[in-house]
mmCIF file of C-alpha atoms and ligand atoms in Angstrom:
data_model
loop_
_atom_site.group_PDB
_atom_site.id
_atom_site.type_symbol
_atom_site.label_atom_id
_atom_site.label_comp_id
_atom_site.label_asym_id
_atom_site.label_seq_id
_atom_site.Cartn_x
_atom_site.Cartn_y
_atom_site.Cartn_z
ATOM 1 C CA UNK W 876 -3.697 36.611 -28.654
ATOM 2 C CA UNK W 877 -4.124 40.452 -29.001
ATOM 3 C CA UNK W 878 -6.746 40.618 -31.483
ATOM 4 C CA UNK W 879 -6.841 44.126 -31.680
ATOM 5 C CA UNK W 880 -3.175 43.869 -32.631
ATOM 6 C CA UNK W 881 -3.244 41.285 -35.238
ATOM 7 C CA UNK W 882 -6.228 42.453 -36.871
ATOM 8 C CA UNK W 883 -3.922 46.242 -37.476
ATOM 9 C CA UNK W 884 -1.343 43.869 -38.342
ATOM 10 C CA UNK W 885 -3.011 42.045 -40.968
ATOM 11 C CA UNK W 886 -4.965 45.551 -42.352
ATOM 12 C CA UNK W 887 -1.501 46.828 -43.208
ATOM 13 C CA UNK W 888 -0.165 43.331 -44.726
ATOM 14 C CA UNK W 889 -3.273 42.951 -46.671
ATOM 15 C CA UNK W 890 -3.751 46.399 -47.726
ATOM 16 C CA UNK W 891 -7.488 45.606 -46.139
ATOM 17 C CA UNK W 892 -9.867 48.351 -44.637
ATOM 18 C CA UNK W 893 -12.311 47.757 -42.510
ATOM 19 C CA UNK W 894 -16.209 48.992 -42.971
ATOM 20 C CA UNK W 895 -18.391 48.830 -39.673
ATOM 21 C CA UNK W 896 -22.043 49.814 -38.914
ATOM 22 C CA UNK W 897 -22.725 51.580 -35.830
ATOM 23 C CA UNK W 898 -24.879 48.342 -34.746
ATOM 24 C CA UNK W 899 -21.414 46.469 -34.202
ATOM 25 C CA UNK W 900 -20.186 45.871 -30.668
ATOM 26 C CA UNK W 901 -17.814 49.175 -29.427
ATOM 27 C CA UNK W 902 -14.621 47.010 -30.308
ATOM 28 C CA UNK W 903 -15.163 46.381 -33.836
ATOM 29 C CA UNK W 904 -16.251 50.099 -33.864
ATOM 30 C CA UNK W 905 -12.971 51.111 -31.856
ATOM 31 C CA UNK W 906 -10.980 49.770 -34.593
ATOM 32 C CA UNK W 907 -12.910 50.253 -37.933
ATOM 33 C CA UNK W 908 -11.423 52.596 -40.319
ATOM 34 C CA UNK W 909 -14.872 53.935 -41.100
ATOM 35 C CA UNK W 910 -17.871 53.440 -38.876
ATOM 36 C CA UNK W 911 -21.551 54.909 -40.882
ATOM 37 C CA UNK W 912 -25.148 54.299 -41.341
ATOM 38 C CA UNK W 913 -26.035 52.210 -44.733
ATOM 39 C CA UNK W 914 -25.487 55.693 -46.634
ATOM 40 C CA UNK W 915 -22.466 56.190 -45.454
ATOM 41 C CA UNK W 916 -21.312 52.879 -45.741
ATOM 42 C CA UNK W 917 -22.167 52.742 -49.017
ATOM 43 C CA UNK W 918 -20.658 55.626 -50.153
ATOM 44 C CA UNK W 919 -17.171 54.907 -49.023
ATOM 45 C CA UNK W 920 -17.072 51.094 -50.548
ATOM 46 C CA UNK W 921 -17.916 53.003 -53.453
ATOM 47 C CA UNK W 922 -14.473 54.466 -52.919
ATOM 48 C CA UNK W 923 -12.505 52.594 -51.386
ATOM 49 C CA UNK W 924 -9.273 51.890 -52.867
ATOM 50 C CA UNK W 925 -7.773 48.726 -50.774
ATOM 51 C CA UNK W 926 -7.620 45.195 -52.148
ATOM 52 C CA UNK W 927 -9.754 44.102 -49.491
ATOM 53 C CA UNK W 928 -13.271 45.525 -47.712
ATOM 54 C CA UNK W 929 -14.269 43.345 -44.117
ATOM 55 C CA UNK W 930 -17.743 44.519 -43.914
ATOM 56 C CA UNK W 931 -18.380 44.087 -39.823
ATOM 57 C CA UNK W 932 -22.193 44.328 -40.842
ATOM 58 C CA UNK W 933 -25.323 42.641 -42.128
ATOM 59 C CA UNK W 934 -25.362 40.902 -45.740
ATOM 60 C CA UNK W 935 -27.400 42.960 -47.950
ATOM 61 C CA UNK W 936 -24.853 46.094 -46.809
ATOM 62 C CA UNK W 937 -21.677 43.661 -47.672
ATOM 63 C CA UNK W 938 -23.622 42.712 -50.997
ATOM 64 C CA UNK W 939 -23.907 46.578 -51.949
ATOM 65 C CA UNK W 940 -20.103 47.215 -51.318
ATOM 66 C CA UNK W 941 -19.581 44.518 -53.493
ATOM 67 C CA UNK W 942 -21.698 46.040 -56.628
ATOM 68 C CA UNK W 943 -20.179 49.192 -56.145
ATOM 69 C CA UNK W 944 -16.652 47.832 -55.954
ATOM 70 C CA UNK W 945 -17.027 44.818 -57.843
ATOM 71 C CA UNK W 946 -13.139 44.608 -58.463
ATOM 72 C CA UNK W 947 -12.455 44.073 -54.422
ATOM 73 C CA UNK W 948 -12.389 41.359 -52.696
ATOM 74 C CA UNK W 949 -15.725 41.509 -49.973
ATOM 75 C CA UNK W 950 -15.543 39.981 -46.893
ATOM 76 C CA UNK W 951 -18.048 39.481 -44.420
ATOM 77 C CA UNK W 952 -17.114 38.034 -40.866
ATOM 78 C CA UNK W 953 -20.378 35.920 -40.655
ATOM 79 C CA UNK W 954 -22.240 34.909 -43.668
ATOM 80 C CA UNK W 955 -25.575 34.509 -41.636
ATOM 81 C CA UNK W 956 -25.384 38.296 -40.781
ATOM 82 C CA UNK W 957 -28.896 38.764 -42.729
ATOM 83 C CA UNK W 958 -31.762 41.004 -41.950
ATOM 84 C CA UNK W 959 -35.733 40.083 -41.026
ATOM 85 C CA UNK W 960 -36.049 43.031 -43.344
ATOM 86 C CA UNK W 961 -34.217 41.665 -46.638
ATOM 87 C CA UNK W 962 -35.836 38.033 -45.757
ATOM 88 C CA UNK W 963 -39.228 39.065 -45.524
ATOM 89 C CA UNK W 964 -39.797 40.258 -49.579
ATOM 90 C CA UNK W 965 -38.439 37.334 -51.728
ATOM 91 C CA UNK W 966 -37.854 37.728 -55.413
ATOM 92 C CA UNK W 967 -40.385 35.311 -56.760
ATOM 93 C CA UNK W 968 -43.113 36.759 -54.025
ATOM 94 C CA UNK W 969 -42.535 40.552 -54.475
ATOM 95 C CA UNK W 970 -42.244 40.037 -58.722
ATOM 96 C CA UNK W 971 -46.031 38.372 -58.047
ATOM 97 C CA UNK W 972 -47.211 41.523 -56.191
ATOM 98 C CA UNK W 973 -45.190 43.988 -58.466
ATOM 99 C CA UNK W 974 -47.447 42.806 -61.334
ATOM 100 C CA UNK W 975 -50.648 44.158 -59.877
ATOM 101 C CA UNK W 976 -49.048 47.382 -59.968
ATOM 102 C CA UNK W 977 -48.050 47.147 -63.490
ATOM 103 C CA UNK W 978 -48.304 51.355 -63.631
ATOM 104 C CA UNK W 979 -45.709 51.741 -60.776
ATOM 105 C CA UNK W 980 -42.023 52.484 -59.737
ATOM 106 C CA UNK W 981 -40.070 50.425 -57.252
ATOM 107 C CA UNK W 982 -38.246 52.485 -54.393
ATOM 108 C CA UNK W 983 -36.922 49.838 -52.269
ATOM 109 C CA UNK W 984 -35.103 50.210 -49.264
ATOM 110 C CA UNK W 985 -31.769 49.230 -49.111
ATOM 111 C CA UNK W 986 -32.145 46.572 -46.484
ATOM 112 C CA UNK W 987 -33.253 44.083 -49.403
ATOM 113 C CA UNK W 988 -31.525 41.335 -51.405
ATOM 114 C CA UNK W 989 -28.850 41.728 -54.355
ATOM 115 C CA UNK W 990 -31.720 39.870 -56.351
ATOM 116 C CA UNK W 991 -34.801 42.785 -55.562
ATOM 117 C CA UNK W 992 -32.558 45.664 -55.995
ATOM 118 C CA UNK W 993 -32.431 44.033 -59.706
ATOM 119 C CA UNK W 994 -36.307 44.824 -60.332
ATOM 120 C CA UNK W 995 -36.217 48.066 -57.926
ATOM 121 C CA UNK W 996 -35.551 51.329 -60.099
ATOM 122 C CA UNK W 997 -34.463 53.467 -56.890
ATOM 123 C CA UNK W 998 -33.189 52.193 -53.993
ATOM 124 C CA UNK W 999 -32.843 54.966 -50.404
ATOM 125 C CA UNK W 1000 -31.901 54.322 -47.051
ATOM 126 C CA UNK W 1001 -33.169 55.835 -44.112
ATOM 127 C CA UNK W 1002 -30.827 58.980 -44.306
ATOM 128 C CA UNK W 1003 -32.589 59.692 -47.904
ATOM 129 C CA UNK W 1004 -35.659 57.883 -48.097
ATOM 130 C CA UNK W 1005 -37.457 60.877 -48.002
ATOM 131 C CA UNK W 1006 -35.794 62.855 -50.435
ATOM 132 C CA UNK W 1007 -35.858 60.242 -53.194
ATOM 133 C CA UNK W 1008 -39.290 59.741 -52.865
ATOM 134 C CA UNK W 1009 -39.749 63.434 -53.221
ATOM 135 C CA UNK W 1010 -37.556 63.452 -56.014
ATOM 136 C CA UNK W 1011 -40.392 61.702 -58.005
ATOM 137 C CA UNK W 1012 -43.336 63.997 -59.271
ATOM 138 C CA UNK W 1013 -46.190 64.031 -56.890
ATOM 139 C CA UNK W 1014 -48.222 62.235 -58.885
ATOM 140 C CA UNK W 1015 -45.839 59.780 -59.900
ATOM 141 C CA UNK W 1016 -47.470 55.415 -58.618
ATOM 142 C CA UNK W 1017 -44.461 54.017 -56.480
ATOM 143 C CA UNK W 1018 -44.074 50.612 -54.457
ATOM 144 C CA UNK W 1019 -42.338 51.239 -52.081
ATOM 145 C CA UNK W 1020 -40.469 47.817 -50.111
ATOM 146 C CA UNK W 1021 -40.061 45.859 -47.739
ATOM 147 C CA UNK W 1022 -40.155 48.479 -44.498
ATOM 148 C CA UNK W 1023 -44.119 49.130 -44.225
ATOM 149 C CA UNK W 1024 -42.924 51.216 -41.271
ATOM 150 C CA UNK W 1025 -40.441 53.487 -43.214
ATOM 151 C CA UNK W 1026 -42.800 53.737 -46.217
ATOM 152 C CA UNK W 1027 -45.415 54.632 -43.880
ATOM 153 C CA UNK W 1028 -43.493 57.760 -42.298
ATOM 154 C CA UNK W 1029 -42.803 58.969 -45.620
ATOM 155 C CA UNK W 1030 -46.354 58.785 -46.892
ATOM 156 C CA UNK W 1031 -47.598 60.559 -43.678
ATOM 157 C CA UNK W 1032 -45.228 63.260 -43.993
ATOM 158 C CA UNK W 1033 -45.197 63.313 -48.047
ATOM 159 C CA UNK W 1034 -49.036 62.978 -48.181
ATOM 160 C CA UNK W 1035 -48.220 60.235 -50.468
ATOM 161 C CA UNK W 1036 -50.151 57.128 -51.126
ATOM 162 C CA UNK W 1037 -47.155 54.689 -52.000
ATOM 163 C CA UNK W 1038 -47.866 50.836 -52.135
ATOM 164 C CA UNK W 1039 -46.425 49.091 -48.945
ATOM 165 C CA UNK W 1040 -44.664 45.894 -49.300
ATOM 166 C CA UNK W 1041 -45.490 44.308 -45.584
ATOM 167 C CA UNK W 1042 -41.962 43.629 -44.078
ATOM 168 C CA UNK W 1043 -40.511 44.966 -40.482
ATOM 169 C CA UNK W 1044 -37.637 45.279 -38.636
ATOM 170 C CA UNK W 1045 -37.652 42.558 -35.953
ATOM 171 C CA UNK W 1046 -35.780 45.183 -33.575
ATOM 172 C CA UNK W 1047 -37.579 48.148 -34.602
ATOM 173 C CA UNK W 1048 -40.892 47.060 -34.826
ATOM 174 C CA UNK W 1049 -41.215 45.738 -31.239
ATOM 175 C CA UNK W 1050 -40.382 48.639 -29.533
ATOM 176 C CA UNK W 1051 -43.239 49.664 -27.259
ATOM 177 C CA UNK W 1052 -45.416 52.792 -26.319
ATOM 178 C CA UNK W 1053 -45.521 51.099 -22.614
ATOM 179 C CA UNK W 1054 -41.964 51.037 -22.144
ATOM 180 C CA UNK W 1055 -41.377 54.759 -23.810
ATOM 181 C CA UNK W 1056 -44.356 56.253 -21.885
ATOM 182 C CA UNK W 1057 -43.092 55.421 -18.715
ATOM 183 C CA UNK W 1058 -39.616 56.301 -19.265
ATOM 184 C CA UNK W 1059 -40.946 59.666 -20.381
ATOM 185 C CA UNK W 1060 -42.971 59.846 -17.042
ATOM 186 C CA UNK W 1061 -39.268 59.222 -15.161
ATOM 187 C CA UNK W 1062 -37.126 61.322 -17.282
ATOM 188 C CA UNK W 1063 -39.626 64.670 -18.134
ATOM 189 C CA UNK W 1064 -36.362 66.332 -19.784
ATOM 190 C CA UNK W 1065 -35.206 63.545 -22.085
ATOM 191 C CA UNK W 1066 -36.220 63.794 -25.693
ATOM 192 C CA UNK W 1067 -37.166 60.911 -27.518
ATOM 193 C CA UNK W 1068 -35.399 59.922 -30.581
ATOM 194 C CA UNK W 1069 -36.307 57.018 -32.883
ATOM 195 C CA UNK W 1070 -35.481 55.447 -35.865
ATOM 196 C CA UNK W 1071 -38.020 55.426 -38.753
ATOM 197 C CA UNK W 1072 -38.132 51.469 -38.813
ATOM 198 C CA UNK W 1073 -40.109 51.645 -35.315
ATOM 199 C CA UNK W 1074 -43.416 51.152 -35.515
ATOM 200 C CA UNK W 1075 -46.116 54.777 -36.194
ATOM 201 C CA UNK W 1076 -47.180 54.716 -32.267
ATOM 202 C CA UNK W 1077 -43.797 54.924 -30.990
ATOM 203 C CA UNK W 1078 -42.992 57.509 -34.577
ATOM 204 C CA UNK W 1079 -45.508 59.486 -33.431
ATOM 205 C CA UNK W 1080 -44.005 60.197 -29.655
ATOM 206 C CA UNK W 1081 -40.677 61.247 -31.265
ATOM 207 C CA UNK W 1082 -38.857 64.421 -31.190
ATOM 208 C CA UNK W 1083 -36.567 63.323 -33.782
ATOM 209 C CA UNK W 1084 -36.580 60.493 -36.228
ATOM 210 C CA UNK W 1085 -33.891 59.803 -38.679
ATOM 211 C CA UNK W 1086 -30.969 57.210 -39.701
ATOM 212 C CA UNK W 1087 -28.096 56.608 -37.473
ATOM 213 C CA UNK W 1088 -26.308 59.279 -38.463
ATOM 214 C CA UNK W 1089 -29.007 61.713 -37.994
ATOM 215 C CA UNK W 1090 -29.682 61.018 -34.317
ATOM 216 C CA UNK W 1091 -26.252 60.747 -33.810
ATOM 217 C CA UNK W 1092 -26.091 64.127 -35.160
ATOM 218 C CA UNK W 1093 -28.630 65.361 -33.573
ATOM 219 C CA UNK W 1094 -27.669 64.485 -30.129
ATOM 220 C CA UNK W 1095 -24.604 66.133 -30.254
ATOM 221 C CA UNK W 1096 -26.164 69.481 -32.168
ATOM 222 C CA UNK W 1097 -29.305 69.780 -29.583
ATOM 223 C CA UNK W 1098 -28.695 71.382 -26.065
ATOM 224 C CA UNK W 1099 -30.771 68.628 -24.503
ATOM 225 C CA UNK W 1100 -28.570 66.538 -22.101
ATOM 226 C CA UNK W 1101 -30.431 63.472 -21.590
ATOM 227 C CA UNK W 1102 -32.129 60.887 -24.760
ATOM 228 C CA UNK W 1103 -34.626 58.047 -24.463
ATOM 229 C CA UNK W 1104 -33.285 56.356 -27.661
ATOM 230 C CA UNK W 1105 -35.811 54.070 -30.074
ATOM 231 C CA UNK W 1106 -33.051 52.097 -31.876
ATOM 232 C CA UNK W 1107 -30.380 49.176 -32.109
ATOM 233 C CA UNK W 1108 -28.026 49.417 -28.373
ATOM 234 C CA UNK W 1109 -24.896 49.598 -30.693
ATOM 235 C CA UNK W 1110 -25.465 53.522 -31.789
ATOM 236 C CA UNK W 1111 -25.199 54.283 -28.417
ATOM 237 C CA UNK W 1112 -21.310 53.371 -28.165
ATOM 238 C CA UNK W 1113 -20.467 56.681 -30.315
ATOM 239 C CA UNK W 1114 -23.054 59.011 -29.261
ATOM 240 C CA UNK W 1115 -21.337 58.185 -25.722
ATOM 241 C CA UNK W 1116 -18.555 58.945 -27.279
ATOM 242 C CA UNK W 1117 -18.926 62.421 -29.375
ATOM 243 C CA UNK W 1118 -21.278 63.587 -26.219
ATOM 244 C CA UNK W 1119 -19.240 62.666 -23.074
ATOM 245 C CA UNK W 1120 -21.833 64.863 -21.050
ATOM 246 C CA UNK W 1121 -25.496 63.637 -22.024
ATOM 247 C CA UNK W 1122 -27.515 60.050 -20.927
ATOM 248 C CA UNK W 1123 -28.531 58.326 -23.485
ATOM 249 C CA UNK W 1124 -31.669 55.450 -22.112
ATOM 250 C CA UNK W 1125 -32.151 53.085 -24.481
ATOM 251 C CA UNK W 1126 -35.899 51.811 -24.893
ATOM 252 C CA UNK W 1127 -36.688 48.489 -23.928
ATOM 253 C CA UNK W 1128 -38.763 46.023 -26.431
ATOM 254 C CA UNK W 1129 -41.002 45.475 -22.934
ATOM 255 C CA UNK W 1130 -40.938 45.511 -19.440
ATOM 256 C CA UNK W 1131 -38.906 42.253 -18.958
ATOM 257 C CA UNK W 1132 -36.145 42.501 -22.012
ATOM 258 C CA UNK W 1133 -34.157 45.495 -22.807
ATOM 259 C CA UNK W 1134 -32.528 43.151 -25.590
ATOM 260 C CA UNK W 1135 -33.071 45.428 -28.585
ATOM 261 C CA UNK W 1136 -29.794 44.136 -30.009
ATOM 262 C CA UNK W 1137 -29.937 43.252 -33.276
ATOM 263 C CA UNK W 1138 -29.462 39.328 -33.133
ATOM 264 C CA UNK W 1139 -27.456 39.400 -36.834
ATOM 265 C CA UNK W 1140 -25.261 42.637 -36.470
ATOM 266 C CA UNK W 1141 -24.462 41.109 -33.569
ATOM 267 C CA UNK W 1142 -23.331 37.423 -34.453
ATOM 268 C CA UNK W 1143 -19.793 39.458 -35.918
ATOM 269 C CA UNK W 1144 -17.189 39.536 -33.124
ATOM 270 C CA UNK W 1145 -13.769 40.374 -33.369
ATOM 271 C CA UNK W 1146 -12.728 36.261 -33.463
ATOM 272 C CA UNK W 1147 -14.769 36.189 -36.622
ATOM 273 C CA UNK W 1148 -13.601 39.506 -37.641
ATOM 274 C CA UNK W 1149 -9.791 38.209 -37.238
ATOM 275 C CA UNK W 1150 -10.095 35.444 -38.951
ATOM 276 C CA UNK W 1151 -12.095 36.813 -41.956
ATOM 277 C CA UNK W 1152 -9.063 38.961 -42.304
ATOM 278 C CA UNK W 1153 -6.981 36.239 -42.200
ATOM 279 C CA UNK W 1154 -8.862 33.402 -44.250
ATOM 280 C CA UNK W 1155 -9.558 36.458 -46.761
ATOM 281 C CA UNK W 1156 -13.406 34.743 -46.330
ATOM 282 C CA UNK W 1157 -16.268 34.032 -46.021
ATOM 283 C CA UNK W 1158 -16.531 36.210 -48.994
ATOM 284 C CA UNK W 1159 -19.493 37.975 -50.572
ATOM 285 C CA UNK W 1160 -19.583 36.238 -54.344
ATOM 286 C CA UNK W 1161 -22.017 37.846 -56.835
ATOM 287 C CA UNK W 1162 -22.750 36.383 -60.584
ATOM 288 C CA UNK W 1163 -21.876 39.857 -63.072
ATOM 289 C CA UNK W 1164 -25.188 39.730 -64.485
ATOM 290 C CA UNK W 1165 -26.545 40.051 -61.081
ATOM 291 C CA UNK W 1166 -24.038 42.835 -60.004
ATOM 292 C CA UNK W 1167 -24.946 45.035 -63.585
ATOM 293 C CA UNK W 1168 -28.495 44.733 -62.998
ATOM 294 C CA UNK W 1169 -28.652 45.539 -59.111
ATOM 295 C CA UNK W 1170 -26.093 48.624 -59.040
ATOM 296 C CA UNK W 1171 -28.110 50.671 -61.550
ATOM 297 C CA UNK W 1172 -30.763 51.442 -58.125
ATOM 298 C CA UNK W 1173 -27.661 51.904 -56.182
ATOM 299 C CA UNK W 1174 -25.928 54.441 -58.159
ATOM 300 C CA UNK W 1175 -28.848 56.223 -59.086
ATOM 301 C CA UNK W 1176 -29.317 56.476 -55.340
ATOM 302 C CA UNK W 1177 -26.028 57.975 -54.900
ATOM 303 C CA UNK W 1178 -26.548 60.494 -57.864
ATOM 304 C CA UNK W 1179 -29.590 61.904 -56.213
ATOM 305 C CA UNK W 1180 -27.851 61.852 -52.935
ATOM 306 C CA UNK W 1181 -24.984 63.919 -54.694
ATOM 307 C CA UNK W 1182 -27.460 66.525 -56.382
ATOM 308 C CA UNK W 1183 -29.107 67.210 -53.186
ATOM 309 C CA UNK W 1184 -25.759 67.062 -51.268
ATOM 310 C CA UNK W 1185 -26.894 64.683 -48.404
ATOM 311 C CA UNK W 1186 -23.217 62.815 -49.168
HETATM 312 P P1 LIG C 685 -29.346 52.984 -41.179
HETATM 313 O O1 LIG C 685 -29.707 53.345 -42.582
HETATM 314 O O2 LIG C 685 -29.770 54.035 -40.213
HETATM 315 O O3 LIG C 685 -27.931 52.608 -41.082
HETATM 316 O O4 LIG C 685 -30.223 51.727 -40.778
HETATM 317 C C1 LIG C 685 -29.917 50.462 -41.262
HETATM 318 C C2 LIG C 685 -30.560 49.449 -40.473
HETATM 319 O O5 LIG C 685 -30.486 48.281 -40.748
HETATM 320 C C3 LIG C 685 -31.319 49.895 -39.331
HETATM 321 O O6 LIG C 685 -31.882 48.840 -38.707
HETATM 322 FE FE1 LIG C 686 -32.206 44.389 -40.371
HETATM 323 FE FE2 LIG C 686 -33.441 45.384 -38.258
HETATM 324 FE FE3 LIG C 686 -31.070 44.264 -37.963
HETATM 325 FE FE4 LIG C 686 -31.306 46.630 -39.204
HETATM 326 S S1 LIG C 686 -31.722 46.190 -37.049
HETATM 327 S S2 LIG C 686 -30.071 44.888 -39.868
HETATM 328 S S3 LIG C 686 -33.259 46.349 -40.247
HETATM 329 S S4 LIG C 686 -32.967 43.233 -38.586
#
């Protein structure tokens, strides 16, 4: 069967669009209507106008197209696309720690459960973390969850003192110096970009750091022609592709593995993808209560956004 054909087939039939991260394999990329970082990705569910979304991404980032398009049908090729970030701060653990800090905001990261973004009063992702925390007076108490890595960054560059839920990327966080210093050593004209979910040694080596978007901006903006990059393999597809020119070296987790794949972006393929499309499921089913209470964050994430035009 010609997937790639069926799948356009059933798009049109449907009236379906399809939503991809830039984690997903280059096919599912290749024939994605949009491809973004979580920003991005949220944005356009929030305006998409077909009768059905197939989000070729993780759950929480299905679960927020759903709250902000509540009236479309979400689907989401493999329901066990999660995220060590979202399953490291559970509801009943992160309410416990949010009552020590009875004088404090939430800012969580987007990478969390449907049920935490309903006690979180701003959510950001890593295109605008930094920008909603400094949207907050200076002196203003915030938790900030579950990336102790992101919230990290933005207190070392803020000068902040923000509480730190402890939760990490599985991908990002094992990243190492070793590998990065010796690649460095080989390639003396590459610049190193990373992602702000690594880990502050490797942060701290970087000439850029930003979401997906950002370094995939930024490759194609600087006149560099070669990048040791500190992030998911899948990014790599389109900055191949909007820089035909430049080498992009992707950092290994160690010496013996350059598996920095993310093991749940990567469970969608375009079987599951098909037949998602097809079966109109599995889809992404959230109680209204839930839904009212979790998009308030959201939105309020996208109004800042809006004000300080990063969307
Ligand atoms: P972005 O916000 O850059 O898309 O990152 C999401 C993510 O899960 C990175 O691991
Ligand atoms: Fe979650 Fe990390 Fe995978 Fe992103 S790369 S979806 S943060 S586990």
């Amino acid at each position: 069967m010609d997937l790639v054909k069926e799948i356009e087939k059933l798009k049109k039939q449907k009236d379906a669009i399809i939503l991809a991260h830039y984690y997903q394999v280059p096919e599912i990329q290749d024939i994605a209507d949009y491809i973004g970082d979580s920003l991005g990705l949220a944005q356009k569910a929030s305006e998409a106008k077909a009768k059905i979304i197939v989000f070729a991404g993780v759950h929480f980032m299905a679960e927020t197209a759903k709250m902000l398009n509540f009236q479309t049908k979400v689907v989401l090729p493999d329901l066990e696309a999660g995220c060590s970030l979202a399953d490291s701060c559970p509801l009943d653990d992160f309410i416990a720690f949010k009552e020590k800090y009875p004088d404090h905001i939430v800012i969580s990261y987007i990478n969390t459960t449907a049920a935490i973004k309903t006690v979180t009063d701003v959510v950001c992702t890593s295109g605008n973390a930094v920008q909603i925390v400094e949207s907050f007076p200076k002196d203003q108490k915030i938790i900030f969850a579950p990336d102790k890595n992101l919230g990290g960054y933005i207190n070392r560059i803020t000068g902040r003192n923000m509480v730190l839920w402890d939760g990490t990327c599985e991908v990002h966080d094992i990243l190492s110096t070793e590998s990065i210093f010796q690649m460095k050593e080989e390639n003396p004209d590459a610049e190193l970009i990373a992602h702000p979910e690594c880990n502050a040694p490797v942060l701290e080596l970087a000439d850029y750091i930003g979401s997906t978007t950002g370094m995939l901006k930024y490759t194609a903006s600087s006149p560099s022609k070669k990048f040791i990059v500190a992030t998911e393999t899948g990014i790599i597809h389109q900055m191949q592709l909007q820089s035909p020119g430049k080498e992009f070296l992707v950092v290994p987790s160690d010496k013996t593995c350059s598996c920095n794949d993310c093991p749940y972006m990567k469970l969608n393929t375009m079987e599951k993808l098909y037949l998602a499309l097809k079966n109109e499921q599995p889809e992404i089913i959230l109680d209204e209560k839930t839904i009212e209470m979790a998009r308030k964050p959201i939105e309020r994430m996208l109004e800042i956004s809006r004000e300080l035009k990063l969307i």
